[in-house]
Coordinates of C-alpha atoms in Angstrom, one line a residue:
M1 CA -8.3 -54.1 8.5
G2 CA -9.0 -53.5 4.8
N3 CA -7.9 -50.5 2.9
T4 CA -11.3 -49.6 1.5
L5 CA -14.6 -49.2 3.3
M6 CA -18.0 -49.7 1.6
I7 CA -21.5 -48.8 2.7
L8 CA -24.5 -50.4 1.0
E9 CA -28.1 -49.3 1.5
V10 CA -31.5 -49.7 -0.1
S11 CA -33.1 -46.3 -0.8
R12 CA -36.8 -45.4 -0.9
K13 CA -37.7 -48.5 1.1
Q14 CA -41.3 -47.5 1.7
D15 CA -41.9 -47.0 -2.0
Y16 CA -40.7 -50.5 -2.7
I17 CA -42.4 -52.2 0.3
F18 CA -45.8 -50.6 -0.3
A19 CA -46.0 -50.8 -4.0
R20 CA -48.6 -53.6 -3.6
K21 CA -51.8 -53.7 -1.5
E22 CA -51.5 -57.2 0.0
L23 CA -50.1 -57.3 3.5
R24 CA -48.2 -60.5 2.7
E25 CA -46.6 -58.8 -0.3
N26 CA -45.6 -55.8 1.9
A27 CA -44.0 -58.0 4.5
L28 CA -42.3 -60.1 1.8
R29 CA -40.8 -57.0 0.2
S30 CA -39.5 -55.8 3.6
R31 CA -37.7 -59.1 4.0
Q32 CA -36.3 -58.8 0.5
I33 CA -34.7 -55.5 1.5
N34 CA -33.2 -57.1 4.6
Y35 CA -32.0 -60.0 2.4
V36 CA -30.1 -58.0 -0.2
T37 CA -28.1 -56.2 2.5
S38 CA -27.3 -59.5 4.3
S39 CA -24.3 -61.8 4.4
S40 CA -26.5 -64.6 3.0
F41 CA -27.1 -62.6 -0.2
F42 CA -23.5 -61.6 -0.5
Q43 CA -22.4 -65.2 -0.3
D44 CA -24.9 -66.2 -2.9
V45 CA -23.7 -63.5 -5.3
A46 CA -20.0 -64.3 -4.7
K47 CA -20.7 -68.0 -5.5
K48 CA -22.3 -67.1 -8.8
A49 CA -19.5 -64.7 -9.6
A50 CA -16.8 -67.3 -8.8
E51 CA -16.6 -68.5 -12.4
R52 CA -15.5 -65.1 -13.9
E53 CA -13.5 -63.7 -10.9
T54 CA -9.9 -64.6 -10.3
E55 CA -10.4 -64.5 -6.5
P56 CA -13.3 -64.8 -4.1
L57 CA -15.3 -61.6 -3.9
Y58 CA -16.7 -62.1 -0.4
C59 CA -15.9 -63.8 2.9
E60 CA -18.0 -62.9 5.9
E61 CA -15.1 -63.1 8.4
E62 CA -12.9 -60.9 6.3
N63 CA -15.3 -58.4 4.7
L64 CA -18.3 -57.9 6.9
V65 CA -18.0 -55.0 9.4
Y66 CA -21.6 -54.9 10.6
A67 CA -25.2 -54.6 9.4
G68 CA -27.6 -52.3 11.2
G69 CA -29.4 -49.0 11.1
G70 CA -30.8 -49.8 7.6
H71 CA -27.4 -50.3 6.0
T72 CA -24.5 -52.7 5.7
I73 CA -20.8 -51.7 6.0
L74 CA -18.0 -53.9 4.5
Q75 CA -14.2 -53.7 4.2
F76 CA -12.0 -54.8 1.3
S77 CA -8.3 -55.1 0.7
S78 CA -8.4 -52.9 -2.4
Q79 CA -10.6 -50.4 -4.2
E80 CA -10.6 -52.7 -7.3
K81 CA -12.1 -55.6 -5.3
A82 CA -14.6 -53.4 -3.7
V83 CA -15.8 -52.1 -7.1
A84 CA -16.0 -55.7 -8.4
F85 CA -18.1 -56.7 -5.5
A86 CA -20.4 -53.7 -5.8
R87 CA -20.9 -54.4 -9.5
C88 CA -22.0 -58.0 -8.9
V89 CA -24.2 -57.2 -5.9
T90 CA -26.1 -54.3 -7.5
E91 CA -26.5 -56.2 -10.8
E92 CA -27.9 -59.3 -9.1
T93 CA -30.2 -57.1 -7.0
M94 CA -31.6 -55.4 -10.1
R95 CA -32.1 -58.8 -11.8
R96 CA -34.1 -60.3 -9.0
Y97 CA -35.9 -57.2 -7.7
Q98 CA -36.1 -54.7 -10.6
S99 CA -38.0 -52.0 -8.7
M100 CA -35.5 -51.9 -5.8
E101 CA -33.1 -49.0 -5.6
I102 CA -29.7 -49.6 -4.1
F103 CA -26.9 -47.2 -3.3
V104 CA -23.2 -48.0 -2.7
K105 CA -20.4 -45.7 -1.6
T106 CA -16.7 -46.6 -1.1
M107 CA -13.9 -44.6 0.5
P108 CA -10.4 -45.3 1.6
Y109 CA -9.8 -45.9 5.3
D110 CA -8.0 -42.8 6.8
Q111 CA -5.4 -44.0 9.3
N112 CA -5.3 -40.5 10.8
K113 CA -8.9 -40.9 12.0
T114 CA -10.4 -43.1 14.6
P115 CA -12.6 -46.0 13.5
G116 CA -15.7 -44.1 14.6
E117 CA -14.7 -41.0 12.6
N118 CA -14.1 -43.2 9.5
L119 CA -17.5 -44.8 9.8
Q120 CA -19.2 -41.5 10.4
A121 CA -17.5 -40.0 7.3
L122 CA -18.6 -43.0 5.2
S123 CA -22.2 -42.6 6.3
E124 CA -22.1 -38.8 5.5
A125 CA -20.6 -39.6 2.1
L126 CA -23.5 -41.9 1.3
E127 CA -26.0 -39.3 2.4
R128 CA -24.4 -36.8 0.0
K129 CA -24.6 -39.3 -2.8
K130 CA -28.3 -40.0 -2.1
A131 CA -29.0 -36.3 -2.0
L132 CA -27.6 -36.0 -5.5
R133 CA -29.4 -39.2 -6.6
Q134 CA -26.6 -40.1 -9.0
A135 CA -25.3 -43.5 -10.0
S136 CA -28.0 -45.3 -7.9
F137 CA -27.3 -48.6 -9.8
R138 CA -30.8 -48.6 -11.1
Q139 CA -31.6 -50.1 -14.5
G140 CA -35.1 -49.8 -15.9
S141 CA -34.9 -52.8 -18.2
F142 CA -32.7 -55.7 -19.3
G143 CA -33.9 -55.7 -22.8
V144 CA -37.2 -57.5 -22.4
E145 CA -40.1 -55.3 -21.5
A146 CA -42.6 -56.6 -19.0
L147 CA -46.2 -56.8 -20.0
D148 CA -47.4 -55.9 -16.5
K149 CA -46.1 -55.3 -13.0
E150 CA -46.8 -58.9 -11.9
S151 CA -44.0 -60.2 -14.2
L152 CA -41.5 -58.0 -12.2
L153 CA -42.4 -59.7 -8.9
P154 CA -40.4 -62.7 -7.5
K155 CA -42.0 -66.1 -8.1
L156 CA -43.7 -67.3 -5.0
D157 CA -44.3 -70.9 -3.8
K158 CA -47.7 -72.3 -2.9
D159 CA -47.6 -70.7 0.6
G160 CA -47.0 -67.2 -0.9
E161 CA -43.3 -67.2 0.0
D162 CA -40.2 -66.2 -1.9
D163 CA -38.0 -69.3 -1.7
E164 CA -34.9 -67.1 -1.6
V165 CA -35.8 -65.3 1.6
K166 CA -38.3 -67.5 3.4
D167 CA -35.8 -68.8 5.9
F168 CA -34.0 -65.5 6.3
T169 CA -36.1 -63.8 8.9
P170 CA -36.5 -65.0 12.5
L171 CA -40.2 -64.5 12.1
N172 CA -40.2 -67.4 9.7
G173 CA -43.4 -68.0 7.7
W174 CA -46.9 -66.9 8.4
K175 CA -47.8 -69.3 11.2
R176 CA -47.1 -69.0 14.9
D177 CA -48.0 -71.8 17.3
G178 CA -51.1 -72.6 15.3
W179 CA -51.9 -68.9 14.8
E180 CA -51.7 -67.3 11.3
Y181 CA -50.9 -63.8 10.4
P182 CA -53.6 -62.5 8.0
V183 CA -52.8 -61.9 4.4
L184 CA -55.5 -59.3 3.4
M185 CA -56.7 -56.1 5.1
D186 CA -60.3 -57.3 5.3
K187 CA -59.1 -60.2 7.5
L188 CA -57.9 -57.7 10.0
A189 CA -60.7 -55.2 9.9
G190 CA -63.4 -55.6 12.6
E191 CA -67.1 -54.8 12.4
D192 CA -66.3 -51.1 11.9
N193 CA -64.1 -51.9 8.9
F194 CA -61.1 -50.1 10.3
V195 CA -57.5 -51.2 10.6
A196 CA -54.6 -49.6 12.5
V197 CA -51.2 -49.0 10.8
V198 CA -48.6 -48.7 13.5
H199 CA -45.1 -47.3 13.0
I200 CA -42.5 -47.5 15.8
D201 CA -39.0 -46.0 15.8
G202 CA -36.4 -46.2 18.5
N203 CA -35.3 -43.1 20.4
A204 CA -31.8 -41.7 20.3
M205 CA -30.2 -44.7 18.6
G206 CA -27.7 -42.5 16.8
K207 CA -26.5 -41.1 20.1
R208 CA -26.1 -44.6 21.5
V209 CA -23.9 -45.5 18.5
S210 CA -21.8 -42.3 18.9
A211 CA -21.4 -43.2 22.6
L212 CA -19.9 -46.6 21.5
Y213 CA -17.4 -44.7 19.2
D214 CA -16.3 -42.7 22.2
Q215 CA -15.4 -45.7 24.4
R216 CA -11.7 -46.6 24.9
E217 CA -11.8 -49.9 23.1
A218 CA -13.4 -48.2 20.1
A219 CA -9.9 -46.9 19.2
D220 CA -9.2 -50.5 18.0
W221 CA -10.8 -51.2 14.6
E222 CA -11.6 -54.9 15.3
Q223 CA -12.9 -54.3 18.7
C224 CA -15.1 -51.4 17.4
C225 CA -16.5 -53.5 14.6
E226 CA -17.2 -56.4 17.0
K227 CA -19.0 -54.2 19.4
L228 CA -21.1 -52.6 16.7
R229 CA -22.1 -56.1 15.4
R230 CA -23.2 -57.2 18.8
F231 CA -25.0 -53.9 19.4
S232 CA -26.9 -54.1 16.1
T233 CA -27.8 -57.8 16.7
G234 CA -29.1 -57.0 20.1
I235 CA -31.4 -54.3 18.7
Q236 CA -32.8 -56.7 16.2
E237 CA -33.4 -59.4 18.7
D238 CA -34.9 -57.1 21.4
F239 CA -37.3 -55.3 19.0
E240 CA -38.4 -58.6 17.6
A241 CA -38.9 -59.9 21.2
A242 CA -41.0 -56.9 22.0
F243 CA -43.2 -57.6 19.0
N244 CA -43.5 -61.3 20.0
D245 CA -44.4 -60.3 23.6
M246 CA -47.1 -57.9 22.2
V247 CA -48.6 -60.7 20.1
Q248 CA -48.6 -63.0 23.0
T249 CA -50.3 -60.4 25.1
V250 CA -53.1 -60.1 22.6
I251 CA -53.5 -63.9 22.5
D252 CA -53.7 -64.1 26.3
S253 CA -55.9 -61.1 26.8
D254 CA -59.7 -61.0 27.2
L255 CA -59.9 -60.2 23.5
K256 CA -59.8 -64.0 23.0
P257 CA -59.1 -64.1 19.2
E258 CA -60.3 -67.3 17.6
K259 CA -57.7 -69.6 16.1
P260 CA -56.1 -69.4 13.6
N261 CA -56.7 -65.7 12.9
L262 CA -54.4 -63.2 14.7
P263 CA -55.7 -59.6 14.7
V264 CA -52.1 -58.4 14.0
R265 CA -49.7 -58.6 11.1
P266 CA -46.0 -57.6 11.0
V267 CA -44.9 -55.7 8.0
I268 CA -41.4 -54.3 8.8
L269 CA -39.1 -55.5 11.6
A270 CA -35.8 -54.0 10.6
G271 CA -33.8 -53.2 13.8
D272 CA -35.5 -50.3 15.5
D273 CA -37.7 -49.6 12.5
V274 CA -41.0 -51.4 13.0
C275 CA -44.4 -51.4 11.2
F276 CA -47.3 -53.7 11.9
V277 CA -51.0 -53.7 11.2
T278 CA -53.8 -54.6 13.6
A279 CA -57.6 -54.5 13.8
G280 CA -58.5 -50.9 14.1
N281 CA -59.9 -51.0 17.6
I282 CA -56.7 -52.5 19.2
G283 CA -54.1 -50.4 17.4
L284 CA -53.5 -48.1 20.3
E285 CA -53.3 -50.9 22.8
C286 CA -50.9 -52.9 20.7
A287 CA -48.6 -49.9 20.3
R288 CA -48.8 -49.3 24.0
V289 CA -47.9 -52.9 24.9
F290 CA -45.0 -52.9 22.4
L291 CA -43.5 -49.8 23.9
E292 CA -43.9 -51.1 27.5
K293 CA -42.4 -54.5 26.6
L294 CA -39.5 -52.8 24.8
A295 CA -38.8 -50.6 27.8
E296 CA -38.2 -53.7 29.9
K297 CA -35.3 -54.8 27.8
K298 CA -31.7 -53.7 27.8
N299 CA -29.1 -54.0 25.1
T300 CA -26.3 -56.3 26.2
V301 CA -23.6 -54.0 24.8
D302 CA -24.2 -50.6 26.2
K303 CA -26.4 -52.0 29.1
K304 CA -29.1 -49.3 28.4
A305 CA -32.8 -49.8 28.3
Y306 CA -34.7 -48.9 25.1
S307 CA -37.3 -46.2 24.5
A308 CA -39.3 -45.6 21.3
C309 CA -42.2 -43.6 20.0
A310 CA -45.2 -44.8 18.0
G311 CA -47.6 -43.3 15.4
V312 CA -50.9 -45.0 14.9
A313 CA -53.0 -44.3 11.8
I314 CA -56.5 -45.8 12.2
V315 CA -58.1 -45.9 8.7
H316 CA -60.8 -47.7 6.7
E317 CA -59.6 -51.0 5.3
K318 CA -59.9 -49.6 1.7
Y319 CA -57.7 -46.6 2.5
P320 CA -54.4 -46.5 0.5
F321 CA -51.9 -48.4 2.6
H322 CA -48.9 -46.2 1.6
Q323 CA -50.7 -43.1 2.6
A324 CA -51.7 -44.7 6.0
Y325 CA -48.0 -45.6 6.6
D326 CA -46.9 -42.1 5.7
L327 CA -49.4 -40.7 8.2
A328 CA -48.3 -43.2 10.9
E329 CA -44.7 -42.2 10.3
E330 CA -45.6 -38.5 10.6
L331 CA -47.5 -39.2 13.8
C332 CA -44.4 -41.0 15.2
S333 CA -42.2 -38.0 14.4
N334 CA -44.7 -35.8 16.2
A335 CA -44.6 -38.1 19.3
K336 CA -40.8 -38.0 19.2
R337 CA -40.8 -34.1 19.2
F338 CA -43.2 -34.2 22.2
G339 CA -41.0 -36.7 24.0
A340 CA -37.8 -34.7 23.4
E341 CA -39.5 -31.7 25.0
L342 CA -39.8 -33.7 28.2
D343 CA -36.4 -35.4 28.1
K344 CA -33.6 -34.4 25.6
N345 CA -32.0 -37.8 26.1
G346 CA -34.9 -39.6 24.5
A347 CA -35.9 -41.6 27.5
V348 CA -39.7 -40.9 27.1
S349 CA -41.7 -43.4 25.1
A350 CA -44.7 -41.4 23.6
M351 CA -47.5 -42.1 21.1
D352 CA -49.6 -40.0 18.7
W353 CA -52.6 -41.2 16.7
H354 CA -55.2 -40.1 14.2
I355 CA -58.5 -41.8 13.1
E356 CA -59.3 -41.0 9.5
F357 CA -63.0 -40.3 8.9
G358 CA -62.4 -39.1 5.4
Q359 CA -60.6 -35.8 6.0
L360 CA -58.3 -35.7 3.0
K361 CA -55.5 -33.4 4.1
D362 CA -51.9 -33.1 2.9
S363 CA -50.2 -33.3 6.3
L364 CA -50.7 -33.9 10.0
A365 CA -50.4 -30.1 10.5
E366 CA -53.4 -29.6 8.2
L367 CA -55.4 -32.4 10.0
R368 CA -54.7 -30.9 13.4
K369 CA -56.1 -27.5 12.4
D370 CA -59.5 -29.1 12.8
Y371 CA -58.8 -29.7 16.4
E372 CA -58.6 -26.0 17.4
T373 CA -61.7 -24.8 19.2
E374 CA -63.5 -21.6 18.3
D375 CA -62.2 -19.8 21.3
G376 CA -58.5 -20.8 20.5
N377 CA -58.0 -23.8 22.8
R378 CA -57.1 -27.3 21.7
L379 CA -59.4 -30.4 21.5
E380 CA -56.7 -33.1 21.5
L381 CA -54.4 -34.2 24.3
R382 CA -52.2 -36.1 21.8
P383 CA -49.3 -36.9 21.7
V384 CA -49.2 -38.7 25.1
V385 CA -46.6 -40.3 27.3
V386 CA -46.8 -44.1 27.4
C387 CA -43.8 -44.8 29.8
A388 CA -40.7 -43.2 31.1
P389 CA -38.0 -44.2 33.5
D390 CA -37.9 -42.9 37.1
G391 CA -36.3 -39.5 37.4
V392 CA -37.8 -38.0 34.3
D393 CA -40.0 -35.0 35.2
L394 CA -43.3 -35.5 33.4
T395 CA -45.0 -32.6 35.2
P396 CA -45.1 -30.4 32.1
A397 CA -47.1 -33.0 30.3
N398 CA -49.7 -33.0 33.1
V399 CA -52.6 -35.2 31.9
R400 CA -51.1 -35.9 28.5
N401 CA -50.4 -39.6 29.2
Y402 CA -51.9 -42.8 28.0
T403 CA -53.3 -43.8 31.4
S404 CA -55.4 -40.7 31.6
F405 CA -56.7 -41.3 28.1
R406 CA -57.6 -44.9 28.9
I407 CA -59.4 -43.9 32.1
M408 CA -61.4 -41.3 30.3
C409 CA -62.3 -43.5 27.3
E410 CA -63.4 -46.4 29.4
A411 CA -65.5 -44.1 31.5
M412 CA -67.2 -42.7 28.5
Q413 CA -67.8 -46.2 27.1
R414 CA -69.5 -47.1 30.4
E415 CA -71.9 -44.2 29.9
Y416 CA -73.5 -45.9 27.0
G417 CA -76.9 -47.1 28.2
K418 CA -77.0 -44.3 30.8
I419 CA -76.7 -41.4 28.4
A420 CA -78.1 -41.5 24.8
R421 CA -75.3 -42.1 22.3
G422 CA -76.5 -39.1 20.3
K423 CA -76.1 -36.9 23.3
L424 CA -72.5 -38.0 23.8
K425 CA -71.8 -37.4 20.1
D426 CA -73.4 -33.9 20.3
L427 CA -71.0 -33.1 23.1
R428 CA -68.2 -33.3 20.5
T429 CA -69.8 -30.4 18.7
A430 CA -70.2 -28.4 21.9
L431 CA -66.5 -29.0 22.8
Q432 CA -65.4 -27.7 19.4
Q433 CA -67.3 -24.5 20.1
G434 CA -65.2 -23.9 23.2
K435 CA -65.3 -23.8 27.0
V436 CA -68.4 -21.6 27.5
E437 CA -70.6 -23.6 25.0
S438 CA -69.4 -26.9 26.5
E439 CA -70.3 -25.7 30.0
F440 CA -73.8 -24.6 28.8
F441 CA -74.3 -28.0 27.0
L442 CA -73.4 -30.1 30.0
H443 CA -75.9 -28.1 32.2
D444 CA -78.6 -28.0 29.6
K445 CA -78.5 -31.7 28.9
Q446 CA -78.1 -32.5 32.6
I447 CA -74.9 -34.5 32.1
R448 CA -72.6 -32.3 34.1
D449 CA -71.6 -35.3 36.2
L450 CA -69.5 -36.4 33.3
L451 CA -66.9 -33.9 34.6
Y452 CA -66.1 -36.3 37.4
H453 CA -64.5 -38.5 34.8
G454 CA -62.3 -35.6 33.8
F455 CA -61.2 -35.2 37.4
E456 CA -60.4 -39.0 37.7
A457 CA -58.4 -38.9 34.4
E458 CA -56.4 -35.8 35.5
F459 CA -55.6 -37.2 38.9
N460 CA -55.4 -40.9 37.8
T461 CA -53.9 -42.5 40.9
P462 CA -55.3 -42.8 44.5
E463 CA -52.2 -40.8 45.7
A464 CA -52.9 -38.0 43.3
R465 CA -56.6 -37.8 44.1
N466 CA -55.9 -37.8 47.9
A467 CA -53.4 -35.0 47.5
K468 CA -55.9 -33.0 45.6
Y469 CA -58.6 -33.6 48.2
Q470 CA -56.2 -32.6 51.0
E471 CA -55.4 -29.4 49.1
M472 CA -59.1 -28.7 48.6
L473 CA -59.9 -29.2 52.3
K474 CA -56.9 -27.1 53.4
D475 CA -58.0 -24.2 51.3
G476 CA -61.6 -24.5 52.1
G477 CA -62.5 -24.7 48.4
K478 CA -64.6 -26.9 46.3
L479 CA -63.7 -29.6 43.9
E480 CA -63.1 -28.0 40.5
K481 CA -64.3 -30.1 37.6
N482 CA -63.8 -28.8 34.1
A483 CA -63.9 -30.1 30.5
F484 CA -60.6 -28.2 29.7
V485 CA -57.4 -28.2 31.7
Q486 CA -54.4 -25.8 31.4
I487 CA -51.2 -27.5 30.2
G488 CA -48.4 -25.1 29.8
D489 CA -49.6 -22.1 27.9
T490 CA -52.5 -24.0 26.2
E491 CA -55.9 -25.3 27.5
R492 CA -56.7 -28.7 26.2
C493 CA -59.9 -30.8 26.3
L494 CA -60.0 -33.8 28.6
F495 CA -63.0 -35.4 26.7
F496 CA -62.5 -35.1 23.0
D497 CA -59.9 -37.9 22.3
A498 CA -62.1 -40.3 24.3
I499 CA -65.3 -39.4 22.6
E500 CA -63.7 -39.5 19.1
L501 CA -62.5 -43.1 19.7
I502 CA -65.4 -44.3 21.9
D503 CA -66.6 -46.7 19.2
H504 CA -63.1 -47.6 17.8
C505 CA -61.0 -48.5 20.8
R506 CA -60.9 -51.8 22.7
F507 CA -58.7 -52.0 25.8
L508 CA -56.9 -55.3 26.6
N509 CA -57.3 -57.0 30.0
E510 CA -53.9 -58.6 30.1
K511 CA -54.7 -60.6 33.2
A512 CA -57.5 -62.5 31.6
K513 CA -55.6 -65.7 31.0
E514 CA -54.1 -65.6 34.5
K515 CA -57.5 -65.2 36.1
E516 CA -58.9 -68.1 34.1
G517 CA -56.1 -70.3 35.5
E518 CA -56.9 -69.2 39.1
N519 CA -60.6 -70.1 38.6
A520 CA -60.0 -73.5 37.0

């Protein structure tokens, strides 16, 4: 192995990706980040530097350790060669993509440590450097001042592609079997003018890497690197496959989108870090399908299935995209905390969401203050469990699962035509006032039968309902139907999430295409 290790990472990725409003530009910038940390870019840089260097700067077989987790690790025979490579790569990055910020850190390989310990030490050294934000290889100008931001952007071809990266990503181009990913937000927004920004992040990926370090063959440097490469490649392939499966599900569903316009657009597909945008009313369903499809896959190296969490920000198409992404990221983090409470190993795939009706708040915590009832209970069930492997105890979550939400929301949507829309909207106000006011409202407006939907959502399988009926008959009691249910030490409303999204949520019938084939 080499005497010197190097880690290279693009910093402030979101600031770079979302510096422009166009979806196509966002996706292109994400691919540029992947490109400048790839072997393809390194080979290109080494070729250009060959005229002034006495020996080749880069050879994939000799220098590349692995790329994954948002960074690239390399090895070199000497510190001098590592520094020369870093200088050329960072200079070329700044020339091509002047607003991109890149960090590089080198350190000698310690023979007294295991390969895993050396790699962990390298990552920690990079984090310390980023915290100081020193020597980030960022140059504001090369002597010619730009007249505007457009001049700093890469030149695109007639299809809106950067020639340097157009063939780099497996999701090549903007067309898919005759379908096209939309370029602008207004092409995604439906009649309600809402879009959904979805951020998904894999669970416990760091623990899985650490587990690879602890395996016996990880004591050998070459075997450790080879295993990390295959593990990282598997993550990229599996997360991309889950995205493709989700897109195909949308195409095959009863949504029946009209060619060539897909109601979804990928923005970031970098390992287990995913962002895509959809029509506002299918954002939750697309996130749910992605998580379910991902959970069906296993990495070929550690043989373990994946789990992930999702945050969905449903916003007006004119809403600042970067702010929507930040909200989706915060929602995803909240879902991760919820999932970790149920299973510390990260096996639970959970989701949180927020629909933005113009409440300008600084954080999710501030937004959620509006969901406390006047009597101290909670209106929202979110976050919710989407899926979990057998053996995980989900009892503490009770009704906080996506299936219960879907049952309730579809039931409330079916009430349109039976109950005046205004009366259902007024129920929201009553729920905000608390349990007593809600009960009075349901009686006064003669819509107390809505509580049956709450029972069906809480006991959402035939087995669960039958068990509840048996318990009721055994005790000689009556069927209790309430708008609020006790979950842990908090009472939460069964109705509010469904009513809030009643006009902004479309559920996919994934068997639609199959049924059409049977009827043909």
